[in-house]
CSV table of C-alpha atoms and ligand atoms in Angstrom, one decimal:
chain,number,residue,atom,x,y,z
A,1,UNK,CA,40.8,-82.7,181.9
A,2,UNK,CA,41.6,-79.3,183.1
A,3,UNK,CA,44.0,-77.2,181.3
A,4,UNK,CA,47.0,-78.2,183.5
A,5,UNK,CA,47.1,-81.4,183.2
A,6,UNK,CA,49.5,-82.7,180.5
A,7,UNK,CA,48.9,-85.4,178.5
A,8,UNK,CA,51.1,-88.1,177.4
A,9,UNK,CA,51.2,-87.9,173.4
A,10,UNK,CA,52.7,-91.8,172.6
A,11,UNK,CA,53.4,-92.2,168.7
A,12,UNK,CA,53.9,-95.8,167.9
A,13,UNK,CA,57.2,-96.3,165.1
A,14,UNK,CA,57.2,-99.1,163.1
A,15,UNK,CA,61.1,-99.7,163.7
A,16,UNK,CA,60.4,-103.6,162.0
A,17,UNK,CA,62.9,-103.9,159.7
A,18,UNK,CA,61.5,-104.5,155.8
A,19,UNK,CA,60.9,-107.3,154.8
A,20,UNK,CA,62.8,-107.7,152.0
A,21,UNK,CA,65.6,-105.0,151.0
A,22,UNK,CA,67.3,-105.0,147.9
A,23,UNK,CA,70.1,-102.2,148.3
A,24,UNK,CA,72.1,-100.8,145.2
A,25,UNK,CA,71.7,-104.2,143.1
A,26,UNK,CA,73.7,-104.4,139.7
A,27,UNK,CA,73.6,-107.4,137.8
A,28,UNK,CA,75.7,-107.6,134.3
A,29,UNK,CA,75.5,-109.9,131.8
A,30,UNK,CA,78.7,-110.2,129.3
A,31,UNK,CA,79.2,-106.9,131.1
A,32,UNK,CA,76.1,-105.4,130.2
A,33,UNK,CA,73.8,-104.7,132.5
A,34,UNK,CA,70.5,-106.0,133.2
A,35,UNK,CA,70.2,-104.7,136.7
A,36,UNK,CA,71.6,-101.0,137.7
A,37,UNK,CA,71.6,-99.3,141.2
A,38,UNK,CA,68.4,-100.7,142.2
A,39,UNK,CA,67.5,-100.1,145.7
A,40,UNK,CA,63.6,-101.5,147.2
A,41,UNK,CA,62.0,-102.3,150.1
A,42,UNK,CA,59.3,-104.7,150.9
A,43,UNK,CA,57.7,-104.7,153.9
A,44,UNK,CA,55.5,-106.6,156.0
A,45,UNK,CA,52.0,-107.7,154.4
A,46,UNK,CA,52.9,-105.3,151.3
A,47,UNK,CA,53.1,-106.7,148.1
A,48,UNK,CA,54.9,-104.7,145.6
A,49,UNK,CA,54.9,-105.2,141.8
A,50,UNK,CA,58.0,-104.9,139.6
A,51,UNK,CA,56.4,-103.7,136.6
A,52,UNK,CA,57.8,-102.9,133.0
A,53,UNK,CA,58.2,-103.8,129.5
A,54,UNK,CA,59.9,-107.0,128.1
A,55,UNK,CA,63.6,-107.2,128.9
A,56,UNK,CA,63.8,-104.4,131.8
A,57,UNK,CA,65.2,-106.7,134.4
A,58,UNK,CA,62.4,-107.5,136.5
A,59,UNK,CA,63.1,-111.3,136.4
A,60,UNK,CA,66.3,-110.7,137.6
A,61,UNK,CA,65.7,-108.0,140.3
A,62,UNK,CA,63.6,-111.1,141.6
A,63,UNK,CA,66.0,-114.1,140.8
A,64,UNK,CA,68.7,-111.9,143.4
A,65,UNK,CA,66.4,-111.6,145.9
A,66,UNK,CA,65.5,-115.3,145.3
A,67,UNK,CA,69.2,-116.2,145.4
A,68,UNK,CA,69.4,-117.9,142.0
A,69,UNK,CA,70.8,-115.5,140.6
A,70,UNK,CA,74.2,-113.2,141.8
A,71,UNK,CA,74.6,-109.7,141.8
A,72,UNK,CA,77.8,-107.8,140.8
A,73,UNK,CA,77.0,-104.9,143.5
A,74,UNK,CA,74.6,-104.3,146.4
A,75,UNK,CA,73.2,-106.0,149.2
A,76,UNK,CA,69.9,-108.3,149.7
A,77,UNK,CA,68.2,-108.4,153.6
A,78,UNK,CA,65.8,-110.3,154.8
A,79,UNK,CA,64.1,-108.7,157.9
A,80,UNK,CA,67.2,-107.5,158.7
A,81,UNK,CA,69.1,-110.2,157.8
A,82,UNK,CA,72.1,-109.6,155.1
A,83,UNK,CA,71.7,-112.8,153.0
A,84,UNK,CA,73.8,-111.3,150.1
A,85,UNK,CA,76.8,-109.5,149.7
A,86,UNK,CA,80.1,-109.4,147.6
A,87,UNK,CA,81.5,-112.9,148.6
A,88,UNK,CA,78.5,-113.8,150.8
A,89,UNK,CA,75.1,-115.6,149.3
A,90,UNK,CA,72.9,-117.9,151.5
A,91,UNK,CA,71.3,-120.2,149.3
A,92,UNK,CA,67.4,-119.9,148.5
A,93,UNK,CA,66.5,-122.7,150.7
A,94,UNK,CA,68.4,-120.3,153.6
A,95,UNK,CA,66.4,-117.4,153.0
A,96,UNK,CA,62.8,-117.2,154.5
A,97,UNK,CA,61.6,-117.3,150.6
A,98,UNK,CA,58.4,-118.9,148.8
A,99,UNK,CA,58.8,-119.2,145.2
A,100,UNK,CA,56.1,-118.8,142.6
A,101,UNK,CA,56.5,-118.8,139.1
A,102,UNK,CA,54.4,-118.8,135.9
A,103,UNK,CA,54.6,-122.8,135.5
A,104,UNK,CA,53.7,-123.6,138.5
A,105,UNK,CA,56.7,-126.4,138.7
A,106,UNK,CA,54.2,-129.0,140.4
A,107,UNK,CA,55.9,-132.3,140.9
A,108,UNK,CA,53.9,-134.6,138.2
A,109,UNK,CA,54.3,-137.6,140.5
A,110,UNK,CA,53.3,-136.5,143.9
A,111,UNK,CA,50.0,-135.9,144.7
A,112,UNK,CA,48.6,-132.6,145.4
A,113,UNK,CA,49.3,-132.9,149.5
A,114,UNK,CA,52.8,-134.3,149.1
A,115,UNK,CA,53.1,-131.3,146.7
A,116,UNK,CA,52.4,-129.1,149.9
A,117,UNK,CA,54.2,-131.4,152.1
A,118,UNK,CA,57.7,-130.7,149.7
A,119,UNK,CA,58.9,-127.6,151.4
A,120,UNK,CA,58.3,-128.9,154.5
A,121,UNK,CA,60.0,-131.7,154.8
A,122,UNK,CA,63.6,-130.2,156.3
A,123,UNK,CA,61.8,-127.5,158.6
A,124,UNK,CA,58.7,-129.8,160.5
A,125,UNK,CA,58.3,-132.8,161.8
A,126,UNK,CA,55.6,-135.5,160.0
A,127,UNK,CA,52.7,-134.6,162.6
A,128,UNK,CA,53.0,-130.8,161.9
A,129,UNK,CA,53.8,-131.7,158.4
A,130,UNK,CA,50.3,-133.5,158.2
A,131,UNK,CA,48.7,-130.4,160.0
A,132,UNK,CA,50.3,-127.4,157.5
A,133,UNK,CA,49.3,-129.4,155.0
A,134,UNK,CA,45.7,-129.8,155.9
A,135,UNK,CA,45.7,-125.9,157.1
A,136,UNK,CA,46.9,-125.0,153.7
A,137,UNK,CA,44.8,-127.0,151.5
A,138,UNK,CA,42.0,-126.0,153.3
A,139,UNK,CA,43.3,-122.5,153.1
A,140,UNK,CA,42.9,-122.8,149.1
A,141,UNK,CA,40.4,-124.2,149.0
A,142,UNK,CA,41.3,-128.1,147.8
A,143,UNK,CA,40.8,-130.2,150.6
A,144,UNK,CA,39.1,-132.7,148.8
A,145,UNK,CA,41.8,-132.8,146.3
A,146,UNK,CA,44.9,-133.6,148.4
A,147,UNK,CA,45.0,-137.4,147.3
A,148,UNK,CA,44.9,-136.3,143.2
A,149,UNK,CA,47.7,-135.6,141.2
A,150,UNK,CA,48.4,-132.1,139.3
A,151,UNK,CA,47.3,-133.3,136.0
A,152,UNK,CA,43.9,-134.4,137.6
A,153,UNK,CA,43.6,-130.6,138.4
A,154,UNK,CA,42.5,-127.6,136.3
A,155,UNK,CA,45.2,-124.9,135.5
A,156,UNK,CA,43.5,-122.8,138.2
A,157,UNK,CA,43.6,-125.9,140.9
A,158,UNK,CA,47.5,-126.3,140.1
A,159,UNK,CA,48.1,-122.5,140.4
A,160,UNK,CA,46.0,-122.7,144.1
A,161,UNK,CA,48.3,-126.2,145.0
A,162,UNK,CA,51.9,-124.0,144.0
A,163,UNK,CA,50.5,-121.1,146.1
A,164,UNK,CA,49.5,-123.7,149.3
A,165,UNK,CA,53.2,-125.1,148.7
A,166,UNK,CA,54.9,-121.6,148.6
A,167,UNK,CA,52.8,-120.5,151.8
A,168,UNK,CA,53.3,-123.9,153.8
A,169,UNK,CA,57.0,-123.0,155.4
A,170,UNK,CA,55.3,-119.2,156.3
A,171,UNK,CA,58.2,-117.7,154.6
A,172,UNK,CA,59.1,-114.1,155.4
A,173,UNK,CA,58.9,-113.2,152.1
A,174,UNK,CA,56.9,-114.4,148.8
A,175,UNK,CA,58.8,-114.2,145.3
A,176,UNK,CA,56.2,-114.3,142.1
A,177,UNK,CA,56.9,-114.2,138.5
A,178,UNK,CA,54.2,-113.3,136.2
A,179,UNK,CA,52.4,-116.5,138.0
A,180,UNK,CA,49.1,-115.7,136.6
A,181,UNK,CA,50.0,-115.8,133.2
A,182,UNK,CA,49.3,-119.1,132.7
A,183,UNK,CA,45.8,-119.0,133.1
A,184,UNK,CA,42.6,-118.1,130.7
A,185,UNK,CA,41.4,-114.3,131.4
A,186,UNK,CA,38.4,-115.5,133.0
A,187,UNK,CA,39.9,-117.8,135.3
A,188,UNK,CA,43.0,-115.0,135.7
A,189,UNK,CA,40.8,-112.4,137.9
A,190,UNK,CA,39.3,-115.2,140.2
A,191,UNK,CA,43.0,-117.1,140.8
A,192,UNK,CA,44.5,-113.4,141.2
A,193,UNK,CA,41.4,-112.1,143.9
A,194,UNK,CA,41.3,-115.4,145.6
A,195,UNK,CA,45.3,-115.4,146.1
A,196,UNK,CA,45.5,-111.7,147.4
A,197,UNK,CA,43.3,-111.9,149.7
A,198,UNK,CA,45.1,-115.3,151.0
A,199,UNK,CA,48.5,-112.9,150.7
A,200,UNK,CA,47.0,-110.0,152.8
A,201,UNK,CA,45.7,-112.8,155.3
A,202,UNK,CA,49.4,-114.4,155.7
A,203,UNK,CA,51.3,-111.2,156.1
A,204,UNK,CA,54.6,-112.2,154.0
A,205,UNK,CA,56.2,-109.9,151.6
A,206,UNK,CA,55.6,-109.9,148.2
A,207,UNK,CA,57.7,-108.8,145.5
A,208,UNK,CA,55.8,-109.8,142.1
A,209,UNK,CA,56.8,-109.6,138.9
A,210,UNK,CA,54.5,-108.6,135.8
A,211,UNK,CA,54.1,-106.5,132.9
A,212,UNK,CA,50.6,-106.4,132.9
A,213,UNK,CA,49.5,-102.9,134.6
A,214,UNK,CA,46.1,-104.2,135.4
A,215,UNK,CA,47.7,-107.0,137.0
A,216,UNK,CA,49.9,-104.6,138.8
A,217,UNK,CA,47.0,-102.3,139.8
A,218,UNK,CA,44.9,-105.0,141.0
A,219,UNK,CA,47.4,-106.4,143.1
A,220,UNK,CA,49.6,-104.0,144.1
A,221,UNK,CA,50.0,-101.6,147.5
A,222,UNK,CA,52.8,-100.3,145.4
A,223,UNK,CA,54.2,-100.4,142.2
A,224,UNK,CA,57.9,-100.3,141.1
A,225,UNK,CA,58.0,-98.8,137.5
A,226,UNK,CA,61.3,-100.8,135.8
A,227,UNK,CA,62.9,-99.4,132.6
A,228,UNK,CA,66.4,-100.6,131.2
A,229,UNK,CA,67.5,-102.1,134.6
A,230,UNK,CA,66.3,-99.5,137.2
A,231,UNK,CA,63.4,-98.3,138.8
A,232,UNK,CA,61.9,-95.4,137.2
A,233,UNK,CA,58.8,-94.2,139.3
A,234,UNK,CA,57.4,-95.8,142.7
A,235,UNK,CA,54.2,-95.4,144.6
A,236,UNK,CA,50.6,-96.5,144.9
A,237,UNK,CA,48.5,-97.4,141.3
A,238,UNK,CA,46.7,-94.3,142.0
A,239,UNK,CA,49.9,-91.9,142.0
A,240,UNK,CA,51.9,-93.8,139.1
A,241,UNK,CA,48.9,-93.9,136.7
A,242,UNK,CA,47.9,-89.9,137.6
A,243,UNK,CA,51.5,-88.4,138.4
A,244,UNK,CA,53.6,-90.2,135.6
A,245,UNK,CA,57.1,-89.3,135.8
A,246,UNK,CA,57.7,-88.7,131.9
A,247,UNK,CA,55.7,-89.8,128.9
A,248,UNK,CA,56.9,-93.2,128.7
A,249,UNK,CA,55.5,-94.1,132.1
A,250,UNK,CA,52.0,-92.6,131.2
A,251,UNK,CA,51.9,-94.9,128.3
A,252,UNK,CA,52.8,-98.2,130.1
A,253,UNK,CA,48.6,-97.6,131.5
A,254,UNK,CA,46.9,-96.9,128.6
A,255,UNK,CA,46.9,-95.1,124.7
A,256,UNK,CA,47.7,-91.8,124.9
A,257,UNK,CA,46.9,-88.6,122.7
A,258,UNK,CA,49.3,-86.2,122.3
A,259,UNK,CA,49.4,-82.8,121.2
A,260,UNK,CA,52.7,-80.6,120.1
A,261,UNK,CA,53.1,-77.0,121.0
A,262,UNK,CA,56.1,-74.8,121.3
A,263,UNK,CA,56.9,-72.6,124.8
A,264,UNK,CA,56.7,-68.9,124.1
A,265,UNK,CA,56.1,-66.6,127.1
A,266,UNK,CA,56.5,-69.6,129.4
A,267,UNK,CA,53.0,-70.5,127.9
A,268,UNK,CA,51.9,-73.0,125.2
A,269,UNK,CA,49.3,-72.3,122.9
A,270,UNK,CA,47.2,-75.4,121.3
A,271,UNK,CA,43.7,-75.6,119.5
A,272,UNK,CA,42.7,-76.6,123.2
A,273,UNK,CA,43.6,-73.2,124.4
A,274,UNK,CA,46.7,-72.5,126.6
A,275,UNK,CA,49.0,-73.9,128.8
A,276,UNK,CA,51.0,-72.3,131.2
A,277,UNK,CA,54.2,-74.5,130.8
A,278,UNK,CA,56.7,-72.0,133.6
A,279,UNK,CA,59.3,-74.1,133.8
A,280,UNK,CA,60.2,-74.7,130.4
A,281,UNK,CA,62.1,-72.2,128.2
A,282,UNK,CA,61.1,-70.0,125.2
A,283,UNK,CA,61.1,-72.4,121.9
A,284,UNK,CA,60.9,-75.7,123.7
A,285,UNK,CA,58.8,-78.4,122.2
A,286,UNK,CA,56.4,-79.9,124.3
A,287,UNK,CA,54.1,-82.6,124.9
A,288,UNK,CA,50.6,-82.3,126.0
A,289,UNK,CA,49.6,-85.8,127.3
A,290,UNK,CA,46.1,-87.1,128.1
A,291,UNK,CA,44.5,-90.5,127.8
A,292,UNK,CA,41.6,-91.4,125.9
A,293,UNK,CA,38.9,-91.5,129.0
A,294,UNK,CA,40.0,-87.8,129.6
A,295,UNK,CA,38.7,-86.3,126.8
A,296,UNK,CA,35.7,-84.9,126.4
A,297,UNK,CA,33.6,-85.5,123.5
A,298,UNK,CA,30.0,-83.6,122.6
A,299,UNK,CA,28.3,-83.7,119.1
A,300,UNK,CA,28.1,-80.7,117.3
A,301,UNK,CA,24.9,-78.9,117.0
A,302,UNK,CA,25.9,-75.8,115.5
A,303,UNK,CA,27.2,-73.7,118.3
A,304,UNK,CA,30.9,-73.8,119.9
A,305,UNK,CA,30.6,-75.5,123.8
A,306,UNK,CA,31.8,-72.3,126.3
A,307,UNK,CA,35.7,-72.8,127.0
A,308,UNK,CA,35.9,-73.4,130.8
A,309,UNK,CA,39.1,-73.4,132.8
A,310,UNK,CA,38.4,-77.0,133.9
A,311,UNK,CA,37.9,-78.3,130.1
A,312,UNK,CA,39.6,-75.6,128.4
A,313,UNK,CA,38.9,-74.8,125.0
A,314,UNK,CA,37.0,-77.3,122.4
A,315,UNK,CA,38.2,-78.1,119.4
A,316,UNK,CA,36.5,-79.5,116.2
A,317,UNK,CA,36.8,-82.6,114.5
A,318,UNK,CA,35.1,-85.5,112.6
A,319,UNK,CA,34.4,-89.1,113.4
A,320,UNK,CA,36.1,-91.2,111.5
A,321,UNK,CA,35.9,-94.4,113.8
A,322,UNK,CA,33.6,-95.4,116.4
A,323,UNK,CA,34.1,-98.9,117.9
A,324,UNK,CA,31.4,-100.4,120.5
A,325,UNK,CA,34.4,-101.8,123.5
A,326,UNK,CA,31.5,-103.7,125.9
A,327,UNK,CA,31.2,-101.0,129.1
A,328,UNK,CA,32.4,-98.2,127.4
A,329,UNK,CA,33.1,-97.2,123.0
A,330,UNK,CA,36.2,-95.7,121.3
A,331,UNK,CA,35.7,-92.9,118.9
A,332,UNK,CA,38.4,-91.6,116.9
A,333,UNK,CA,38.6,-88.5,115.9
A,334,UNK,CA,40.3,-86.5,112.9
A,335,UNK,CA,40.9,-82.7,114.0
A,336,UNK,CA,40.2,-80.0,111.8
A,337,UNK,CA,43.5,-78.1,112.7
A,338,UNK,CA,46.1,-81.0,111.6
A,339,UNK,CA,43.9,-83.7,110.7
A,340,UNK,CA,45.9,-85.5,113.5
A,341,UNK,CA,44.0,-88.4,114.9
A,342,UNK,CA,42.7,-88.6,118.6
A,343,UNK,CA,40.8,-91.4,120.5
A,344,UNK,CA,38.0,-90.1,123.1
A,345,UNK,CA,36.8,-93.2,125.3
A,346,UNK,CA,33.3,-93.0,126.6
A,347,UNK,CA,32.1,-94.7,129.6
A,348,UNK,CA,29.0,-96.0,127.4
A,349,UNK,CA,27.3,-97.0,123.9
A,350,UNK,CA,27.6,-94.7,121.5
A,351,UNK,CA,29.0,-94.8,118.2
A,352,UNK,CA,28.2,-91.6,116.0
A,353,UNK,CA,28.0,-92.2,112.2
A,354,UNK,CA,31.5,-91.6,110.5
A,355,UNK,CA,32.3,-87.7,109.4
A,356,UNK,CA,29.7,-87.0,112.3
A,357,UNK,CA,30.9,-83.9,113.4
A,358,UNK,CA,32.0,-83.5,117.4
A,359,UNK,CA,33.8,-81.1,119.9
A,360,UNK,CA,36.4,-82.8,122.0
A,361,UNK,CA,38.0,-80.8,124.7
A,362,UNK,CA,40.4,-81.8,127.4
A,363,UNK,CA,39.9,-82.5,131.4
A,364,UNK,CA,42.9,-80.0,132.2
A,365,UNK,CA,43.4,-81.7,135.4
A,366,UNK,CA,44.5,-84.8,133.8
A,367,UNK,CA,46.6,-83.0,131.3
A,368,UNK,CA,50.4,-83.8,131.4
A,369,UNK,CA,53.2,-81.7,130.0
A,370,UNK,CA,56.7,-82.8,129.0
A,371,UNK,CA,59.2,-81.8,127.6
A,372,UNK,CA,59.9,-83.9,123.9
A,373,UNK,CA,62.3,-86.2,124.8
A,374,UNK,CA,66.3,-84.7,124.3
A,375,UNK,CA,65.7,-81.8,126.4
A,376,UNK,CA,65.3,-81.8,130.2
A,377,UNK,CA,63.2,-85.2,131.5
A,378,UNK,CA,61.3,-82.9,134.6
A,379,UNK,CA,57.8,-83.9,134.0
A,380,UNK,CA,55.5,-81.4,134.7
A,381,UNK,CA,51.9,-82.4,135.6
A,382,UNK,CA,49.2,-79.7,134.2
A,383,UNK,CA,47.8,-77.9,136.7
A,384,UNK,CA,45.0,-75.6,135.7
A,385,UNK,CA,44.6,-72.4,137.1
B,1,LIG,P1,60.5,-110.2,130.6
B,1,LIG,O1,59.3,-110.0,131.2
B,1,LIG,O2,60.7,-110.3,129.4
B,1,LIG,O3,60.5,-111.6,131.5
B,1,LIG,P2,62.4,-109.1,132.1
B,1,LIG,O4,62.0,-107.6,132.3
B,1,LIG,O5,62.3,-110.1,133.5
B,1,LIG,O6,62.1,-109.8,131.0
B,1,LIG,P3,64.8,-110.2,132.6
B,1,LIG,O7,64.6,-111.6,132.5
B,1,LIG,O8,65.2,-109.7,133.8
B,1,LIG,O9,64.1,-109.2,131.8
B,1,LIG,O10,66.2,-109.7,131.7
B,1,LIG,C1,66.8,-108.3,131.5
B,1,LIG,C2,68.3,-108.5,130.5
B,1,LIG,O11,69.0,-109.5,130.6
B,1,LIG,C3,67.8,-108.7,129.3
B,1,LIG,O12,68.3,-107.9,127.8
B,1,LIG,C4,67.7,-110.3,129.4
B,1,LIG,O13,68.2,-110.9,127.9
B,1,LIG,C5,69.0,-110.2,129.8
B,1,LIG,N1,69.4,-111.4,130.3
B,1,LIG,C6,68.8,-112.3,131.5
B,1,LIG,N2,69.3,-113.4,131.7
B,1,LIG,C7,70.5,-113.3,131.2
B,1,LIG,C8,71.1,-114.4,131.2
B,1,LIG,N3,71.1,-115.4,132.0
B,1,LIG,N4,72.4,-114.7,130.1
B,1,LIG,C9,72.5,-113.3,129.6
B,1,LIG,N5,71.6,-112.2,129.8
B,1,LIG,C10,70.3,-112.2,130.4
């Protein structure tokens, strides 16, 4: 191409509205807020998990999206269409949503095929219904079960029927509340992965409620971490895990080790070396937070390992307990400097004797420095110099 030729660059901008938009949703029960000013979008083909402790408002949020709970303030839009605002609420059946709950709620007196056909009775002719039922039973791998009744199926199979039933009307939005929690551990992983691939093929926007961080990390494109009726952080699993907004958010995903310190001259001195804390004022109490898998552990062979920028200064302790966890070992260490117990998780079998002397150091790129609660809540992930 000559230098005088001009090229036209086309930038594709997705102007489609999100499949589901919750705008400023507030719900109160007897004057007590269960959900406060919650705003959230779910795009086509996107899986967003509402994750948080019991009672934080996850189910209530989902129920508002479904139309079985009414918000005090805020709006719900599906595909850009207003389906709920003050004084104007479309019922669930007029929202193009699929629902899946923990107890599946299959009709016990209907066959598998009739259960799947149930949601299609008003929107499809008998021929179309038969085609869709066959298509969705094939998709969940249950074609041969179509004439059986729910009680003749295993828990995992019943869950797949519920998935087929929810998806057959081709909803724009799937709302799922702890859909896998009734399944035993081994089956749960299998059913979850299978469900995930089907949901991705279907392209509906999915809002899934869970209190299980592993499930959220496994399923979600984005995790919305909730606390006391609000979303405190939202992002991809990697982001929410590695850049938590505060200690509680960090602690939702794993155990934490916490080392206390006090800011002096914009830095905080600890037995693991100095941490720069330029945004915190002198005298502020801080918590240096690190997950067990990011502590490094070495046997004490007489000489102290060298301090490095990546790992800071090693601190010494003695093994209190070591446990084999299958894919890792968990080692509890009483620290020499103050007797506190820190937990290190090493990704292999290593079971040092009780009382063995060891050195611990911290992966500096995986430490977080948080002001102690009651001070500013601004978190400052630690950046090694
Ligand atoms: P879990 O994980 O235990 O199901 P959750 O995060 O889904 O909890 P919600 O069920 O949304 O929480 O409940 C949020 C808050 O609202 C809780 O304090 C709960 O007790 C309260 N709540 C929910 N439904 C009602 C109701 N119908 N009447 C009164 N209070 C309610």
